[in-house]
Amino acid sequence: MKYREWQRSLRDKVIFSLKRDKVVLLQAPTGSGKTFFALDVAFSVSNKVLITVRTHNEFYPFYREIKTHFQDKRYVSVVGRTNSCLLADEKAKPEDISCSGCVYLSWRDVVFQGSPFEYLAKLKEEGKREGFCPYHSIMNSVEEADVVLITYPYLFIPSLRDSLGISLSDYTVVVDEAHNLDSLLDLEERRISQASINLALKQAENEETRLILDKLRSKMTSLVFNEKKYILLDKGRVSSLLEKEELSVIADEASHLSQKMIAQRKITANHLLSIVKFFESLEDSEIKVFSSNNNLVAKPVSSMKYLEFFNDDDVKGIFMSGTLQSKEYFSSVLGLRKDAVYVDVEKEVGRVGGQYECFIALDVTSSYALRGEEMSKRYASYLLRIYYQSARHVLSVFPSYEMIEKISSFIRSINTFPETPRTKIDDLIEHVKHTPKVLIMATARGKLSEGVEVSEDGRSLISDVAIVGVPYPPLDDYMKARAEEVSKISKKNYLEELMQMPAYISVRQAIGRSIRSPEDKSNVWLLDRRFNNLWWKKNIKCFNPKVIRL
């Protein structure tokens, strides 16, 4: 195999660490060859590799490398019940799908050929025609595969990990895009709202159930607030919204509805079951309850349990990203106590990615106290100036959808693509195909700032990135509760780090959209005076930025 210089230089170091059952924290720029490197070193240590990614779309780069460089390896991509069930629609959640009594409850041996999505589509067609279940067929083939591709829930949720039927000690585990690990807390989030109760009422047939739900809807109004920020609620007060006997009545009807869907061969969202699962989750001592956007939200605030199994002596793995958290963050916040080896490729061997030039604006800020119409107009002026001087598309990243809406109202003379909660990546890709230059207006930690790849022949079509304000997450009760949990273990106030790290990752991820190969060059516009400090310059590698004003 032909190795890049950095891969050749660091290969033995990483293999040595993995053979000692250590964890390797690998930071390497986008387009530098992390995917191939991870597979190569993993197979040098184990006969089998388990790869976990955040979304199904991220299976493809690994499939491409397997097809090109590891053709003798058999792979399987595990997709959840909602994507592989022959009876479920796009609204159904995994918990809504009960396999008991299903006419397709049988399986056959499968050998993945072609890309993950192509083969899944083929498998579902064959399943309908021949009467077998694609999901159970895929799960039954996991143990025989050399490479197993899964999404985060199948590694970090114990019940789903156990469903794979494998021993992790037989594998080298690769966690891709590991900067997303803070989002593991969202995997067990539960929500109910007036709207979801209304949907449950439509599904309820039992009059007693309807009366209970109607009472719940009425009592809930005093606990929720029309604010996006998370507001901590008294857990006991929320639990008391339903008596145990009342919850049992709803659970019985939810179970009846599940069986009815199976019998009718049409499974959709079971809103009754969602209410049951919400209240059952409150029994977990690690769950806290918040109000957000007129929703009751139940979720954990500590990430430490999710990585606990990595601390076992016989589990080895690689966490990798172009924007990886620090070793201390992995230990103190994410709970990785095991000895880890941190490998920052560019610190070890020099630059391996593309280049960018930085500009810092000193006369704008997204600081909440200073937001207003005048500041929005200034930001609009900057974006117009950047757009007119740019060679190709411009990616602008905002702290929130609200800021996109306010600032875009002052930009009317150019081609823009503002992100909304309903925007799909395919919509943007289709738009840029037919337009020579677009101002993409994306929200931090959203689909377009982290998930999009606007490129051609491996080169980015984004020439400029504008960071419109520092994209800190909201400082609310949820963030404070997280900091409190971390502080119990670390004996240190981690609130600042918990605010700073998501902002840093968002900025680095946005910059990475313009650097898809070592040959790419771009301009990075840091439009907030708070970027003009040593911490930001050092961490986003803007050592000699140009200072600008309107």
Short mmCIF file of N, CA and C in Angstrom, two decimals, residues 3 7-8 10-22 24 37-46 172 316 318 341 343:
data_model
loop_
_atom_site.label_atom_id
_atom_site.label_comp_id
_atom_site.label_asym_id
_atom_site.label_seq_id
_atom_site.Cartn_x
_atom_site.Cartn_y
_atom_site.Cartn_z
N TYR A 3 1.62 4.84 1.30
CA TYR A 3 1.29 5.67 2.46
C TYR A 3 1.70 7.11 2.22
N GLN A 7 1.36 9.24 7.51
CA GLN A 7 0.88 7.90 7.84
C GLN A 7 2.06 6.96 8.09
N ARG A 8 3.07 7.08 7.24
CA ARG A 8 4.27 6.24 7.39
C ARG A 8 5.00 6.58 8.69
N LEU A 10 3.79 7.86 11.54
CA LEU A 10 3.07 7.62 12.80
C LEU A 10 2.47 6.23 12.91
N ARG A 11 2.55 5.45 11.85
CA ARG A 11 1.90 4.14 11.82
C ARG A 11 2.39 3.23 12.95
N ASP A 12 3.68 3.09 13.10
CA ASP A 12 4.23 2.18 14.12
C ASP A 12 3.86 2.62 15.53
N LYS A 13 3.86 3.94 15.76
CA LYS A 13 3.52 4.46 17.08
C LYS A 13 2.09 4.10 17.46
N VAL A 14 1.17 4.26 16.52
CA VAL A 14 -0.24 3.97 16.79
C VAL A 14 -0.45 2.47 16.96
N ILE A 15 0.16 1.66 16.10
CA ILE A 15 0.02 0.20 16.21
C ILE A 15 0.56 -0.29 17.55
N PHE A 16 1.71 0.24 17.96
CA PHE A 16 2.31 -0.15 19.24
C PHE A 16 1.34 0.13 20.40
N SER A 17 0.71 1.30 20.36
CA SER A 17 -0.23 1.67 21.43
C SER A 17 -1.45 0.76 21.44
N LEU A 18 -1.99 0.47 20.26
CA LEU A 18 -3.18 -0.38 20.17
C LEU A 18 -2.88 -1.82 20.62
N LYS A 19 -1.70 -2.31 20.30
CA LYS A 19 -1.33 -3.67 20.71
C LYS A 19 -1.23 -3.79 22.23
N ARG A 20 -1.05 -2.67 22.89
CA ARG A 20 -1.02 -2.66 24.35
C ARG A 20 -2.41 -2.34 24.93
N ASP A 21 -3.45 -2.48 24.07
CA ASP A 21 -4.85 -2.24 24.46
C ASP A 21 -5.07 -0.83 24.97
N LYS A 22 -4.36 0.12 24.39
CA LYS A 22 -4.56 1.52 24.75
C LYS A 22 -5.57 2.17 23.81
N VAL A 24 -6.16 5.44 21.37
CA VAL A 24 -5.44 6.47 20.63
C VAL A 24 -6.42 7.59 20.29
N PHE A 37 -6.07 5.37 7.15
CA PHE A 37 -5.10 5.13 8.21
C PHE A 37 -5.72 4.31 9.34
N ALA A 38 -6.94 4.67 9.74
CA ALA A 38 -7.61 3.96 10.84
C ALA A 38 -7.83 2.49 10.49
N LEU A 39 -8.29 2.22 9.27
CA LEU A 39 -8.50 0.83 8.85
C LEU A 39 -7.18 0.07 8.78
N ASP A 40 -6.16 0.72 8.27
CA ASP A 40 -4.85 0.07 8.10
C ASP A 40 -4.25 -0.34 9.44
N VAL A 41 -4.20 0.59 10.40
CA VAL A 41 -3.60 0.26 11.70
C VAL A 41 -4.49 -0.71 12.47
N ALA A 42 -5.81 -0.58 12.31
CA ALA A 42 -6.72 -1.48 13.02
C ALA A 42 -6.52 -2.92 12.58
N PHE A 43 -6.40 -3.14 11.27
CA PHE A 43 -6.19 -4.50 10.77
C PHE A 43 -4.78 -5.03 11.06
N SER A 44 -3.87 -4.14 11.40
CA SER A 44 -2.53 -4.57 11.80
C SER A 44 -2.54 -5.10 13.23
N VAL A 45 -3.62 -4.82 13.95
CA VAL A 45 -3.72 -5.21 15.36
C VAL A 45 -4.75 -6.31 15.57
N SER A 46 -5.87 -6.24 14.83
CA SER A 46 -6.98 -7.18 15.01
C SER A 46 -7.42 -7.73 13.66
N THR A 172 -10.75 -3.96 16.98
CA THR A 172 -10.26 -2.61 17.21
C THR A 172 -11.44 -1.68 16.91
N LYS A 316 -9.62 -1.85 22.99
CA LYS A 316 -8.69 -0.93 22.35
C LYS A 316 -9.42 -0.16 21.26
N ILE A 318 -9.63 3.74 18.59
CA ILE A 318 -9.16 5.02 18.07
C ILE A 318 -10.34 6.00 18.07
N VAL A 341 -3.22 7.77 24.33
CA VAL A 341 -2.11 8.39 23.60
C VAL A 341 -2.70 9.42 22.65
N VAL A 343 -2.42 11.87 19.60
CA VAL A 343 -1.60 12.06 18.40
C VAL A 343 -2.20 13.20 17.58
#
